[in-house]
Structures are given as C-alpha cells and as structure tokens.
mmCIF file with all atom_site columns, C-alpha atoms and ligand atoms in Angstrom:
data_model
loop_
_atom_site.group_PDB
_atom_site.id
_atom_site.type_symbol
_atom_site.label_atom_id
_atom_site.label_alt_id
_atom_site.label_comp_id
_atom_site.label_asym_id
_atom_site.label_entity_id
_atom_site.label_seq_id
_atom_site.pdbx_PDB_ins_code
_atom_site.Cartn_x
_atom_site.Cartn_y
_atom_site.Cartn_z
_atom_site.occupancy
_atom_site.B_iso_or_equiv
_atom_site.pdbx_formal_charge
_atom_site.auth_seq_id
_atom_site.auth_comp_id
_atom_site.auth_asym_id
_atom_site.auth_atom_id
_atom_site.pdbx_PDB_model_num
ATOM   1   C  CA  . MET I 1 1   ? 14.451  -2.563  49.552 1.00 90.00 ? 1   MET I CA  1
ATOM   2   C  CA  . ARG I 1 2   ? 16.165  -0.994  52.488 1.00 95.00 ? 2   ARG I CA  1
ATOM   3   C  CA  . ILE I 1 3   ? 19.306  -2.447  54.045 1.00 97.00 ? 3   ILE I CA  1
ATOM   4   C  CA  . LEU I 1 4   ? 21.338  -1.569  57.147 1.00 98.00 ? 4   LEU I CA  1
ATOM   5   C  CA  . ILE I 1 5   ? 25.020  -2.499  57.201 1.00 98.00 ? 5   ILE I CA  1
ATOM   6   C  CA  . VAL I 1 6   ? 26.503  -2.839  60.692 1.00 98.00 ? 6   VAL I CA  1
ATOM   7   C  CA  . GLU I 1 7   ? 30.279  -3.022  60.373 1.00 98.00 ? 7   GLU I CA  1
ATOM   8   C  CA  . ASP I 1 8   ? 33.040  -1.257  62.302 1.00 97.00 ? 8   ASP I CA  1
ATOM   9   C  CA  . GLU I 1 9   ? 35.700  -1.545  59.609 1.00 97.00 ? 9   GLU I CA  1
ATOM   10  C  CA  . ILE I 1 10  ? 34.796  1.722   57.988 1.00 97.00 ? 10  ILE I CA  1
ATOM   11  C  CA  . ASP I 1 11  ? 36.428  1.109   54.586 1.00 97.00 ? 11  ASP I CA  1
ATOM   12  C  CA  . LEU I 1 12  ? 34.748  -2.294  54.285 1.00 97.00 ? 12  LEU I CA  1
ATOM   13  C  CA  . CYS I 1 13  ? 31.432  -0.846  55.451 1.00 98.00 ? 13  CYS I CA  1
ATOM   14  C  CA  . ASP I 1 14  ? 31.583  1.949   52.891 1.00 98.00 ? 14  ASP I CA  1
ATOM   15  C  CA  . SER I 1 15  ? 32.547  -0.312  50.029 1.00 98.00 ? 15  SER I CA  1
ATOM   16  C  CA  . ILE I 1 16  ? 29.704  -2.755  50.776 1.00 98.00 ? 16  ILE I CA  1
ATOM   17  C  CA  . ALA I 1 17  ? 27.306  0.201   51.004 1.00 98.00 ? 17  ALA I CA  1
ATOM   18  C  CA  . GLU I 1 18  ? 28.519  1.586   47.684 1.00 97.00 ? 18  GLU I CA  1
ATOM   19  C  CA  . GLY I 1 19  ? 28.144  -1.767  45.946 1.00 96.00 ? 19  GLY I CA  1
ATOM   20  C  CA  . LEU I 1 20  ? 24.650  -2.326  47.303 1.00 96.00 ? 20  LEU I CA  1
ATOM   21  C  CA  . GLN I 1 21  ? 23.588  1.198   46.345 1.00 94.00 ? 21  GLN I CA  1
ATOM   22  C  CA  . ILE I 1 22  ? 24.700  0.476   42.805 1.00 91.00 ? 22  ILE I CA  1
ATOM   23  C  CA  . ASP I 1 23  ? 22.457  -2.622  42.996 1.00 90.00 ? 23  ASP I CA  1
ATOM   24  C  CA  . GLY I 1 24  ? 19.561  -0.266  43.714 1.00 88.00 ? 24  GLY I CA  1
ATOM   25  C  CA  . TYR I 1 25  ? 19.081  -0.776  47.453 1.00 93.00 ? 25  TYR I CA  1
ATOM   26  C  CA  . ALA I 1 26  ? 18.481  2.077   49.880 1.00 93.00 ? 26  ALA I CA  1
ATOM   27  C  CA  . VAL I 1 27  ? 21.385  1.647   52.296 1.00 97.00 ? 27  VAL I CA  1
ATOM   28  C  CA  . ASP I 1 28  ? 22.188  2.967   55.776 1.00 97.00 ? 28  ASP I CA  1
ATOM   29  C  CA  . THR I 1 29  ? 25.423  2.201   57.613 1.00 98.00 ? 29  THR I CA  1
ATOM   30  C  CA  . CYS I 1 30  ? 26.398  2.007   61.275 1.00 98.00 ? 30  CYS I CA  1
ATOM   31  C  CA  . ASN I 1 31  ? 29.835  1.393   62.818 1.00 98.00 ? 31  ASN I CA  1
ATOM   32  C  CA  . ASP I 1 32  ? 28.821  0.818   66.471 1.00 98.00 ? 32  ASP I CA  1
ATOM   33  C  CA  . GLY I 1 33  ? 26.883  -2.023  68.112 1.00 97.00 ? 33  GLY I CA  1
ATOM   34  C  CA  . LYS I 1 34  ? 24.731  -0.006  70.489 1.00 97.00 ? 34  LYS I CA  1
ATOM   35  C  CA  . ALA I 1 35  ? 23.870  2.595   67.860 1.00 97.00 ? 35  ALA I CA  1
ATOM   36  C  CA  . ALA I 1 36  ? 22.958  -0.228  65.489 1.00 97.00 ? 36  ALA I CA  1
ATOM   37  C  CA  . TYR I 1 37  ? 20.530  -1.719  68.010 1.00 97.00 ? 37  TYR I CA  1
ATOM   38  C  CA  . VAL I 1 38  ? 18.790  1.648   68.379 1.00 96.00 ? 38  VAL I CA  1
ATOM   39  C  CA  . LEU I 1 39  ? 18.554  2.064   64.597 1.00 95.00 ? 39  LEU I CA  1
ATOM   40  C  CA  . ILE I 1 40  ? 17.138  -1.427  64.041 1.00 95.00 ? 40  ILE I CA  1
ATOM   41  C  CA  . THR I 1 41  ? 14.446  -0.894  66.651 1.00 93.00 ? 41  THR I CA  1
ATOM   42  C  CA  . THR I 1 42  ? 13.451  2.600   65.469 1.00 92.00 ? 42  THR I CA  1
ATOM   43  C  CA  . GLU I 1 43  ? 13.829  2.483   61.678 1.00 92.00 ? 43  GLU I CA  1
ATOM   44  C  CA  . ILE I 1 44  ? 12.332  0.002   59.227 1.00 90.00 ? 44  ILE I CA  1
ATOM   45  C  CA  . TYR I 1 45  ? 14.719  -2.326  57.386 1.00 95.00 ? 45  TYR I CA  1
ATOM   46  C  CA  . ASP I 1 46  ? 14.098  -5.241  55.060 1.00 93.00 ? 46  ASP I CA  1
ATOM   47  C  CA  . LEU I 1 47  ? 17.499  -6.738  55.753 1.00 97.00 ? 47  LEU I CA  1
ATOM   48  C  CA  . ILE I 1 48  ? 20.519  -6.245  58.032 1.00 98.00 ? 48  ILE I CA  1
ATOM   49  C  CA  . VAL I 1 49  ? 24.096  -7.207  57.213 1.00 98.00 ? 49  VAL I CA  1
ATOM   50  C  CA  . LEU I 1 50  ? 25.522  -7.728  60.699 1.00 98.00 ? 50  LEU I CA  1
ATOM   51  C  CA  . ASP I 1 51  ? 29.157  -7.974  61.778 1.00 98.00 ? 51  ASP I CA  1
ATOM   52  C  CA  . LEU I 1 52  ? 29.775  -9.728  65.123 1.00 97.00 ? 52  LEU I CA  1
ATOM   53  C  CA  . ASN I 1 53  ? 32.951  -8.125  66.570 1.00 97.00 ? 53  ASN I CA  1
ATOM   54  C  CA  . LEU I 1 54  ? 31.658  -4.605  67.175 1.00 97.00 ? 54  LEU I CA  1
ATOM   55  C  CA  . PRO I 1 55  ? 32.386  -1.829  69.655 1.00 97.00 ? 55  PRO I CA  1
ATOM   56  C  CA  . GLY I 1 56  ? 29.552  -1.092  72.081 1.00 96.00 ? 56  GLY I CA  1
ATOM   57  C  CA  . MET I 1 57  ? 27.568  -4.310  71.709 1.00 97.00 ? 57  MET I CA  1
ATOM   58  C  CA  . ASP I 1 58  ? 28.423  -7.712  70.234 1.00 97.00 ? 58  ASP I CA  1
ATOM   59  C  CA  . GLY I 1 59  ? 26.549  -8.723  67.093 1.00 97.00 ? 59  GLY I CA  1
ATOM   60  C  CA  . ILE I 1 60  ? 25.192  -11.871 68.763 1.00 97.00 ? 60  ILE I CA  1
ATOM   61  C  CA  . ASP I 1 61  ? 23.719  -9.791  71.602 1.00 97.00 ? 61  ASP I CA  1
ATOM   62  C  CA  . ILE I 1 62  ? 22.192  -7.332  69.088 1.00 97.00 ? 62  ILE I CA  1
ATOM   63  C  CA  . LEU I 1 63  ? 20.586  -10.233 67.253 1.00 96.00 ? 63  LEU I CA  1
ATOM   64  C  CA  . LYS I 1 64  ? 19.227  -11.825 70.444 1.00 95.00 ? 64  LYS I CA  1
ATOM   65  C  CA  . GLU I 1 65  ? 17.613  -8.520  71.477 1.00 94.00 ? 65  GLU I CA  1
ATOM   66  C  CA  . VAL I 1 66  ? 16.263  -7.756  67.988 1.00 94.00 ? 66  VAL I CA  1
ATOM   67  C  CA  . ARG I 1 67  ? 14.649  -11.198 67.692 1.00 93.00 ? 67  ARG I CA  1
ATOM   68  C  CA  . LYS I 1 68  ? 12.568  -10.573 70.822 1.00 91.00 ? 68  LYS I CA  1
ATOM   69  C  CA  . THR I 1 69  ? 10.555  -7.961  68.928 1.00 90.00 ? 69  THR I CA  1
ATOM   70  C  CA  . HIS I 1 70  ? 11.412  -8.271  65.230 1.00 89.00 ? 70  HIS I CA  1
ATOM   71  C  CA  . LYS I 1 71  ? 10.823  -11.790 64.003 1.00 85.00 ? 71  LYS I CA  1
ATOM   72  C  CA  . ASP I 1 72  ? 10.493  -11.013 60.286 1.00 85.00 ? 72  ASP I CA  1
ATOM   73  C  CA  . ILE I 1 73  ? 13.513  -8.848  59.529 1.00 92.00 ? 73  ILE I CA  1
ATOM   74  C  CA  . LYS I 1 74  ? 16.135  -10.709 57.526 1.00 95.00 ? 74  LYS I CA  1
ATOM   75  C  CA  . VAL I 1 75  ? 19.603  -10.833 59.146 1.00 97.00 ? 75  VAL I CA  1
ATOM   76  C  CA  . LEU I 1 76  ? 22.765  -11.926 57.377 1.00 98.00 ? 76  LEU I CA  1
ATOM   77  C  CA  . ILE I 1 77  ? 25.791  -12.267 59.636 1.00 98.00 ? 77  ILE I CA  1
ATOM   78  C  CA  . LEU I 1 78  ? 29.040  -11.229 57.932 1.00 98.00 ? 78  LEU I CA  1
ATOM   79  C  CA  . SER I 1 79  ? 31.873  -12.083 60.290 1.00 97.00 ? 79  SER I CA  1
ATOM   80  C  CA  . ALA I 1 80  ? 35.513  -13.043 60.623 1.00 96.00 ? 80  ALA I CA  1
ATOM   81  C  CA  . ARG I 1 81  ? 34.388  -15.665 63.143 1.00 95.00 ? 81  ARG I CA  1
ATOM   82  C  CA  . SER I 1 82  ? 34.315  -18.603 60.811 1.00 93.00 ? 82  SER I CA  1
ATOM   83  C  CA  . SER I 1 83  ? 34.215  -21.774 62.916 1.00 95.00 ? 83  SER I CA  1
ATOM   84  C  CA  . ILE I 1 84  ? 31.290  -24.182 62.652 1.00 95.00 ? 84  ILE I CA  1
ATOM   85  C  CA  . ALA I 1 85  ? 30.431  -23.375 66.311 1.00 95.00 ? 85  ALA I CA  1
ATOM   86  C  CA  . ASP I 1 86  ? 30.200  -19.646 65.489 1.00 96.00 ? 86  ASP I CA  1
ATOM   87  C  CA  . LYS I 1 87  ? 27.958  -20.294 62.508 1.00 95.00 ? 87  LYS I CA  1
ATOM   88  C  CA  . VAL I 1 88  ? 25.707  -22.622 64.489 1.00 93.00 ? 88  VAL I CA  1
ATOM   89  C  CA  . LEU I 1 89  ? 25.387  -20.078 67.292 1.00 95.00 ? 89  LEU I CA  1
ATOM   90  C  CA  . GLY I 1 90  ? 24.576  -17.255 64.854 1.00 96.00 ? 90  GLY I CA  1
ATOM   91  C  CA  . LEU I 1 91  ? 21.901  -19.278 63.068 1.00 94.00 ? 91  LEU I CA  1
ATOM   92  C  CA  . ASP I 1 92  ? 20.492  -20.560 66.365 1.00 91.00 ? 92  ASP I CA  1
ATOM   93  C  CA  . VAL I 1 93  ? 20.000  -17.074 67.793 1.00 92.00 ? 93  VAL I CA  1
ATOM   94  C  CA  . GLY I 1 94  ? 18.056  -16.116 64.697 1.00 93.00 ? 94  GLY I CA  1
ATOM   95  C  CA  . ALA I 1 95  ? 20.290  -15.162 61.770 1.00 96.00 ? 95  ALA I CA  1
ATOM   96  C  CA  . ASN I 1 96  ? 18.831  -16.112 58.381 1.00 95.00 ? 96  ASN I CA  1
ATOM   97  C  CA  . ASP I 1 97  ? 22.232  -16.581 56.775 1.00 97.00 ? 97  ASP I CA  1
ATOM   98  C  CA  . TYR I 1 98  ? 25.927  -16.499 57.692 1.00 97.00 ? 98  TYR I CA  1
ATOM   99  C  CA  . LEU I 1 99  ? 28.808  -15.503 55.457 1.00 97.00 ? 99  LEU I CA  1
ATOM   100 C  CA  . ALA I 1 100 ? 32.394  -15.690 56.747 1.00 97.00 ? 100 ALA I CA  1
ATOM   101 C  CA  . LYS I 1 101 ? 35.045  -13.096 55.915 1.00 96.00 ? 101 LYS I CA  1
ATOM   102 C  CA  . PRO I 1 102 ? 36.899  -12.902 53.620 1.00 96.00 ? 102 PRO I CA  1
ATOM   103 C  CA  . PHE I 1 103 ? 34.039  -13.086 51.140 1.00 97.00 ? 103 PHE I CA  1
ATOM   104 C  CA  . ALA I 1 104 ? 33.320  -12.350 47.487 1.00 97.00 ? 104 ALA I CA  1
ATOM   105 C  CA  . PHE I 1 105 ? 30.985  -9.392  46.962 1.00 97.00 ? 105 PHE I CA  1
ATOM   106 C  CA  . GLU I 1 106 ? 29.067  -11.381 44.290 1.00 96.00 ? 106 GLU I CA  1
ATOM   107 C  CA  . GLU I 1 107 ? 28.265  -14.013 46.895 1.00 97.00 ? 107 GLU I CA  1
ATOM   108 C  CA  . LEU I 1 108 ? 27.017  -11.407 49.368 1.00 98.00 ? 108 LEU I CA  1
ATOM   109 C  CA  . GLU I 1 109 ? 24.802  -9.926  46.636 1.00 96.00 ? 109 GLU I CA  1
ATOM   110 C  CA  . ALA I 1 110 ? 23.389  -13.326 45.723 1.00 95.00 ? 110 ALA I CA  1
ATOM   111 C  CA  . ARG I 1 111 ? 22.645  -14.204 49.343 1.00 96.00 ? 111 ARG I CA  1
ATOM   112 C  CA  . ILE I 1 112 ? 20.933  -10.855 49.909 1.00 96.00 ? 112 ILE I CA  1
ATOM   113 C  CA  . ARG I 1 113 ? 18.790  -11.351 46.801 1.00 92.00 ? 113 ARG I CA  1
ATOM   114 C  CA  . SER I 1 114 ? 17.868  -14.826 47.972 1.00 91.00 ? 114 SER I CA  1
ATOM   115 C  CA  . LEU I 1 115 ? 16.862  -13.641 51.448 1.00 92.00 ? 115 LEU I CA  1
ATOM   116 C  CA  . LEU I 1 116 ? 14.797  -10.747 50.100 1.00 88.00 ? 116 LEU I CA  1
ATOM   117 C  CA  . ARG I 1 117 ? 13.012  -13.082 47.656 1.00 82.00 ? 117 ARG I CA  1
ATOM   118 C  CA  . ARG I 1 118 ? 12.048  -15.244 50.612 1.00 75.00 ? 118 ARG I CA  1
ATOM   119 C  CA  . THR I 1 119 ? 10.548  -12.183 52.349 1.00 70.00 ? 119 THR I CA  1
ATOM   120 C  CA  . PHE I 1 120 ? 8.094   -11.837 49.504 1.00 68.00 ? 120 PHE I CA  1
ATOM   121 C  CA  . ILE I 1 121 ? 7.752   -15.603 48.720 1.00 64.00 ? 121 ILE I CA  1
ATOM   122 C  CA  . GLN I 1 122 ? 9.242   -14.937 45.333 1.00 64.00 ? 122 GLN I CA  1
ATOM   123 C  CA  . GLU I 1 123 ? 11.238  -17.733 43.772 1.00 66.00 ? 123 GLU I CA  1
ATOM   124 C  CA  . ASN I 1 124 ? 12.344  -16.169 40.526 1.00 77.00 ? 124 ASN I CA  1
ATOM   125 C  CA  . THR I 1 125 ? 15.022  -13.536 40.112 1.00 83.00 ? 125 THR I CA  1
ATOM   126 C  CA  . VAL I 1 126 ? 12.828  -12.007 37.377 1.00 88.00 ? 126 VAL I CA  1
ATOM   127 C  CA  . LEU I 1 127 ? 9.670   -10.308 38.665 1.00 90.00 ? 127 LEU I CA  1
ATOM   128 C  CA  . THR I 1 128 ? 6.749   -10.036 36.275 1.00 90.00 ? 128 THR I CA  1
ATOM   129 C  CA  . TRP I 1 129 ? 3.351   -8.373  36.029 1.00 92.00 ? 129 TRP I CA  1
ATOM   130 C  CA  . GLU I 1 130 ? 1.322   -8.231  32.808 1.00 90.00 ? 130 GLU I CA  1
ATOM   131 C  CA  . THR I 1 131 ? 3.786   -7.246  30.065 1.00 92.00 ? 131 THR I CA  1
ATOM   132 C  CA  . LEU I 1 132 ? 6.291   -5.795  32.577 1.00 94.00 ? 132 LEU I CA  1
ATOM   133 C  CA  . SER I 1 133 ? 9.303   -7.633  33.917 1.00 94.00 ? 133 SER I CA  1
ATOM   134 C  CA  . LEU I 1 134 ? 12.232  -6.677  36.095 1.00 94.00 ? 134 LEU I CA  1
ATOM   135 C  CA  . ASP I 1 135 ? 15.469  -8.633  36.215 1.00 92.00 ? 135 ASP I CA  1
ATOM   136 C  CA  . THR I 1 136 ? 16.655  -8.247  39.832 1.00 87.00 ? 136 THR I CA  1
ATOM   137 C  CA  . VAL I 1 137 ? 20.143  -9.549  38.975 1.00 84.00 ? 137 VAL I CA  1
ATOM   138 C  CA  . GLY I 1 138 ? 20.823  -7.403  35.892 1.00 87.00 ? 138 GLY I CA  1
ATOM   139 C  CA  . ARG I 1 139 ? 18.777  -4.486  37.333 1.00 90.00 ? 139 ARG I CA  1
ATOM   140 C  CA  . THR I 1 140 ? 16.898  -3.984  34.073 1.00 94.00 ? 140 THR I CA  1
ATOM   141 C  CA  . ALA I 1 141 ? 13.179  -3.554  33.357 1.00 96.00 ? 141 ALA I CA  1
ATOM   142 C  CA  . TYR I 1 142 ? 11.376  -4.654  30.214 1.00 94.00 ? 142 TYR I CA  1
ATOM   143 C  CA  . VAL I 1 143 ? 7.997   -4.310  28.577 1.00 94.00 ? 143 VAL I CA  1
ATOM   144 C  CA  . ASN I 1 144 ? 7.606   -7.497  26.528 1.00 91.00 ? 144 ASN I CA  1
ATOM   145 C  CA  . ASP I 1 145 ? 11.253  -7.715  25.458 1.00 84.00 ? 145 ASP I CA  1
ATOM   146 C  CA  . VAL I 1 146 ? 11.931  -4.023  25.067 1.00 92.00 ? 146 VAL I CA  1
ATOM   147 C  CA  . THR I 1 147 ? 14.209  -2.482  27.695 1.00 94.00 ? 147 THR I CA  1
ATOM   148 C  CA  . ILE I 1 148 ? 12.874  0.543   29.570 1.00 95.00 ? 148 ILE I CA  1
ATOM   149 C  CA  . LEU I 1 149 ? 15.569  2.974   30.599 1.00 95.00 ? 149 LEU I CA  1
ATOM   150 C  CA  . LEU I 1 150 ? 14.933  3.723   34.265 1.00 95.00 ? 150 LEU I CA  1
ATOM   151 C  CA  . THR I 1 151 ? 16.965  5.508   36.918 1.00 94.00 ? 151 THR I CA  1
ATOM   152 C  CA  . ARG I 1 152 ? 18.117  3.562   39.949 1.00 91.00 ? 152 ARG I CA  1
ATOM   153 C  CA  . LYS I 1 153 ? 15.329  5.021   42.071 1.00 92.00 ? 153 LYS I CA  1
ATOM   154 C  CA  . GLU I 1 154 ? 12.639  4.335   39.443 1.00 95.00 ? 154 GLU I CA  1
ATOM   155 C  CA  . LEU I 1 155 ? 13.833  0.713   39.255 1.00 94.00 ? 155 LEU I CA  1
ATOM   156 C  CA  . ALA I 1 156 ? 13.723  0.398   43.045 1.00 94.00 ? 156 ALA I CA  1
ATOM   157 C  CA  . LEU I 1 157 ? 10.148  1.776   43.059 1.00 95.00 ? 157 LEU I CA  1
ATOM   158 C  CA  . LEU I 1 158 ? 9.061   -0.555  40.279 1.00 96.00 ? 158 LEU I CA  1
ATOM   159 C  CA  . GLU I 1 159 ? 10.634  -3.511  42.110 1.00 93.00 ? 159 GLU I CA  1
ATOM   160 C  CA  . TYR I 1 160 ? 8.641   -2.648  45.228 1.00 94.00 ? 160 TYR I CA  1
ATOM   161 C  CA  . PHE I 1 161 ? 5.416   -2.491  43.200 1.00 95.00 ? 161 PHE I CA  1
ATOM   162 C  CA  . LEU I 1 162 ? 6.163   -5.848  41.534 1.00 93.00 ? 162 LEU I CA  1
ATOM   163 C  CA  . LEU I 1 163 ? 6.852   -7.468  44.923 1.00 90.00 ? 163 LEU I CA  1
ATOM   164 C  CA  . ASN I 1 164 ? 3.568   -6.098  46.314 1.00 91.00 ? 164 ASN I CA  1
ATOM   165 C  CA  . GLN I 1 165 ? 1.229   -6.614  43.394 1.00 88.00 ? 165 GLN I CA  1
ATOM   166 C  CA  . SER I 1 166 ? -2.047  -7.004  45.208 1.00 81.00 ? 166 SER I CA  1
ATOM   167 C  CA  . LYS I 1 167 ? -1.860  -4.100  47.634 1.00 91.00 ? 167 LYS I CA  1
ATOM   168 C  CA  . VAL I 1 168 ? -2.183  -0.336  47.835 1.00 95.00 ? 168 VAL I CA  1
ATOM   169 C  CA  . ILE I 1 169 ? 1.182   1.106   48.869 1.00 96.00 ? 169 ILE I CA  1
ATOM   170 C  CA  . SER I 1 170 ? 1.321   4.373   50.761 1.00 94.00 ? 170 SER I CA  1
ATOM   171 C  CA  . GLN I 1 171 ? 3.900   7.104   50.224 1.00 91.00 ? 171 GLN I CA  1
ATOM   172 C  CA  . GLU I 1 172 ? 5.189   6.467   53.752 1.00 89.00 ? 172 GLU I CA  1
ATOM   173 C  CA  . GLU I 1 173 ? 5.767   2.789   52.960 1.00 92.00 ? 173 GLU I CA  1
ATOM   174 C  CA  . LEU I 1 174 ? 7.675   3.656   49.779 1.00 93.00 ? 174 LEU I CA  1
ATOM   175 C  CA  . MET I 1 175 ? 9.724   6.170   51.740 1.00 90.00 ? 175 MET I CA  1
ATOM   176 C  CA  . GLU I 1 176 ? 10.564  3.528   54.349 1.00 88.00 ? 176 GLU I CA  1
ATOM   177 C  CA  . HIS I 1 177 ? 11.557  0.787   51.917 1.00 89.00 ? 177 HIS I CA  1
ATOM   178 C  CA  . VAL I 1 178 ? 13.017  2.606   48.905 1.00 90.00 ? 178 VAL I CA  1
ATOM   179 C  CA  . TRP I 1 179 ? 14.824  5.562   50.507 1.00 88.00 ? 179 TRP I CA  1
ATOM   180 C  CA  . ASN I 1 180 ? 17.542  5.586   53.151 1.00 86.00 ? 180 ASN I CA  1
ATOM   181 C  CA  . MET I 1 181 ? 17.754  7.590   56.354 1.00 83.00 ? 181 MET I CA  1
ATOM   182 C  CA  . GLU I 1 182 ? 19.133  10.692  54.666 1.00 80.00 ? 182 GLU I CA  1
ATOM   183 C  CA  . ALA I 1 183 ? 15.869  11.180  52.805 1.00 77.00 ? 183 ALA I CA  1
ATOM   184 C  CA  . ASP I 1 184 ? 13.680  14.011  54.061 1.00 75.00 ? 184 ASP I CA  1
ATOM   185 C  CA  . SER I 1 185 ? 10.309  12.465  54.780 1.00 68.00 ? 185 SER I CA  1
ATOM   186 C  CA  . PHE I 1 186 ? 8.562   15.772  54.178 1.00 66.00 ? 186 PHE I CA  1
ATOM   187 C  CA  . SER I 1 187 ? 9.965   16.132  50.676 1.00 73.00 ? 187 SER I CA  1
ATOM   188 C  CA  . ASN I 1 188 ? 7.918   15.234  47.650 1.00 86.00 ? 188 ASN I CA  1
ATOM   189 C  CA  . ALA I 1 189 ? 10.602  12.777  46.431 1.00 88.00 ? 189 ALA I CA  1
ATOM   190 C  CA  . VAL I 1 190 ? 8.140   9.875   46.181 1.00 90.00 ? 190 VAL I CA  1
ATOM   191 C  CA  . ARG I 1 191 ? 5.689   11.877  44.059 1.00 91.00 ? 191 ARG I CA  1
ATOM   192 C  CA  . VAL I 1 192 ? 8.427   13.181  41.762 1.00 93.00 ? 192 VAL I CA  1
ATOM   193 C  CA  . HIS I 1 193 ? 9.959   9.747   41.107 1.00 94.00 ? 193 HIS I CA  1
ATOM   194 C  CA  . ILE I 1 194 ? 6.560   8.069   40.719 1.00 95.00 ? 194 ILE I CA  1
ATOM   195 C  CA  . ALA I 1 195 ? 5.589   10.717  38.172 1.00 96.00 ? 195 ALA I CA  1
ATOM   196 C  CA  . SER I 1 196 ? 8.700   10.109  36.090 1.00 96.00 ? 196 SER I CA  1
ATOM   197 C  CA  . LEU I 1 197 ? 8.313   6.316   36.363 1.00 97.00 ? 197 LEU I CA  1
ATOM   198 C  CA  . ARG I 1 198 ? 4.668   6.570   35.238 1.00 96.00 ? 198 ARG I CA  1
ATOM   199 C  CA  . LYS I 1 199 ? 5.597   8.730   32.294 1.00 97.00 ? 199 LYS I CA  1
ATOM   200 C  CA  . LYS I 1 200 ? 8.214   6.245   31.070 1.00 96.00 ? 200 LYS I CA  1
ATOM   201 C  CA  . LEU I 1 201 ? 5.952   3.218   31.558 1.00 96.00 ? 201 LEU I CA  1
ATOM   202 C  CA  . LYS I 1 202 ? 3.016   4.903   29.855 1.00 95.00 ? 202 LYS I CA  1
ATOM   203 C  CA  . ALA I 1 203 ? 5.148   5.882   26.851 1.00 95.00 ? 203 ALA I CA  1
ATOM   204 C  CA  . ILE I 1 204 ? 6.001   2.251   26.197 1.00 93.00 ? 204 ILE I CA  1
ATOM   205 C  CA  . MET I 1 205 ? 2.949   0.385   27.532 1.00 93.00 ? 205 MET I CA  1
ATOM   206 C  CA  . GLY I 1 206 ? 0.325   2.735   26.121 1.00 92.00 ? 206 GLY I CA  1
ATOM   207 C  CA  . TYR I 1 207 ? -1.345  3.233   29.514 1.00 93.00 ? 207 TYR I CA  1
ATOM   208 C  CA  . ASP I 1 208 ? -0.341  4.223   33.035 1.00 94.00 ? 208 ASP I CA  1
ATOM   209 C  CA  . PRO I 1 209 ? -0.037  0.984   35.085 1.00 95.00 ? 209 PRO I CA  1
ATOM   210 C  CA  . ILE I 1 210 ? 0.238   2.809   38.405 1.00 96.00 ? 210 ILE I CA  1
ATOM   211 C  CA  . ALA I 1 211 ? -3.113  3.908   39.799 1.00 94.00 ? 211 ALA I CA  1
ATOM   212 C  CA  . THR I 1 212 ? -3.688  6.243   42.724 1.00 94.00 ? 212 THR I CA  1
ATOM   213 C  CA  . LYS I 1 213 ? -6.124  5.612   45.517 1.00 93.00 ? 213 LYS I CA  1
ATOM   214 C  CA  . ILE I 1 214 ? -6.805  9.037   46.974 1.00 92.00 ? 214 ILE I CA  1
ATOM   215 C  CA  . GLY I 1 215 ? -5.587  9.365   50.553 1.00 91.00 ? 215 GLY I CA  1
ATOM   216 C  CA  . GLU I 1 216 ? -4.165  5.811   50.566 1.00 93.00 ? 216 GLU I CA  1
ATOM   217 C  CA  . GLY I 1 217 ? -1.425  5.354   47.982 1.00 94.00 ? 217 GLY I CA  1
ATOM   218 C  CA  . TYR I 1 218 ? -0.547  3.644   44.733 1.00 96.00 ? 218 TYR I CA  1
ATOM   219 C  CA  . TYR I 1 219 ? -1.205  0.234   43.225 1.00 95.00 ? 219 TYR I CA  1
ATOM   220 C  CA  . LEU I 1 220 ? -0.600  -1.636  39.983 1.00 95.00 ? 220 LEU I CA  1
ATOM   221 C  CA  . ASN I 1 221 ? -3.621  -1.543  37.752 1.00 90.00 ? 221 ASN I CA  1
ATOM   222 C  CA  . GLY I 1 222 ? -3.995  -3.378  34.419 1.00 79.00 ? 222 GLY I CA  1
ATOM   223 C  CA  . GLY I 1 223 ? -4.799  -1.583  31.185 1.00 63.00 ? 223 GLY I CA  1
ATOM   224 C  CA  . LYS I 1 224 ? -7.651  -3.882  30.233 1.00 54.00 ? 224 LYS I CA  1
ATOM   225 C  CA  . SER I 1 225 ? -10.252 -5.320  32.526 1.00 42.00 ? 225 SER I CA  1
ATOM   226 C  CA  . CYS I 1 226 ? -10.516 -9.087  32.208 1.00 39.00 ? 226 CYS I CA  1
HETATM 227 CA CA1 . CA  G 2 .   ? 34.270  -6.044  63.247 1.00 50.63 ? 1   CA  G CA1 1
#
C-alpha cells in the first residue's frame, strides 16, 4: 500500500514516514501544498495523510481540487485545527477521516489500517487465502499456524496479493502500490522480490501459490484444483 504524507513540520513528517515504513507501507513525503497537489494528481496513492496549514496551498483547497478528479483515494486529515467546525468542514469537503494534533502514533496507524481495509472491502485485520494468512497489525505471515519469515517488501507484496485475490496483477501495478517514488520503474525489483517470496512460500506450502500470466502479471493460484 502506498501512502503520501503531506506535512510541513519536517521532523514530524519524517517520523510519521519512518513509522509507516516500519509498518510495511511504501511512503512518499511532501512539505509544500502546491507540490503535494501535483504529486497527488500525477502519482498513484492508496491513502494521503494531509495536514491543513501548509505553505503554498491550504490542505482544504488541495482536498477540494483532488476530489474533483479522484473520488476513491482515501484522505486522512491530520491537523492542529481541532474545533468541531474544522472537522465538519474537512469531512464535508471529502476527507475520509480526521485526526487532531497532538495524536498518538498508534491511533494514526489504526485509522490508516481501517481506511485501507475499507478500500478493499475487507473487515478483518487478518487476511487469508487457502492456508496462508497475514496479520496486518502484527505484520506477520503464516501458513497454517507456522510463521513464514518474510522481509518487509515480501510482506507488502503478499498483502497486495491477498487484498486482490481474484485478479491478475501487473508488474506496473505492484510498482505503483508497493514501492515509493524513489523506486526505479525500469529496475527488476518486482521480479527479484516476487522470486524470493515464491521461494519462501513454496518451501513451506509445498507448491508455488503465485502463478504468472505471460505478458499480464501475477495471480494467486491454489495448489489443488477443486
Ligand atoms: Ca502545518
């Protein structure tokens, strides 16, 4: 899942980014309102953490503009403006959630998880498919009850597969949702991480659950036909 943090307090911005990266998200940051608007309309994000008092362009104006073209992107306002009127305005112009500063990082994490679950109509914090499960809170994957040791990137890939169980997912889509802006889209990062994920899953499941559709992408494929 890819997240943009728009926040002009650089220390706060960096510490939120660091925490969310540890949680396994691909994170980009932006400290200016206008630049943020450009990023949101040119890159692909699953969720935006949006401050309101920003240089260049106010967060409310960014949100109003973004909502004209991007209805589905999840936006969580994180602001020092904490009156009821501010919250009502933020939600009315299209924010999906509103958290006032000061805040506890655990609460921000929980609200982000909740919003992203809604994106994929997923009600449980544990994602499952056949014998595989992934605990999105503890960031751990299991086959039956045996833990699989995965890197952060492998976990993020597996999470994306589990959230999109019935579709073929292209390399470009994985690049857009699992990597941040610094990733080189011409690199073979997706292939390398998919290969190592497959190897680990196969070692414990007895078969490779990730199938390739030539020229299209990857999809989850059961070991036995039913
Ligand atoms: Ca600010």
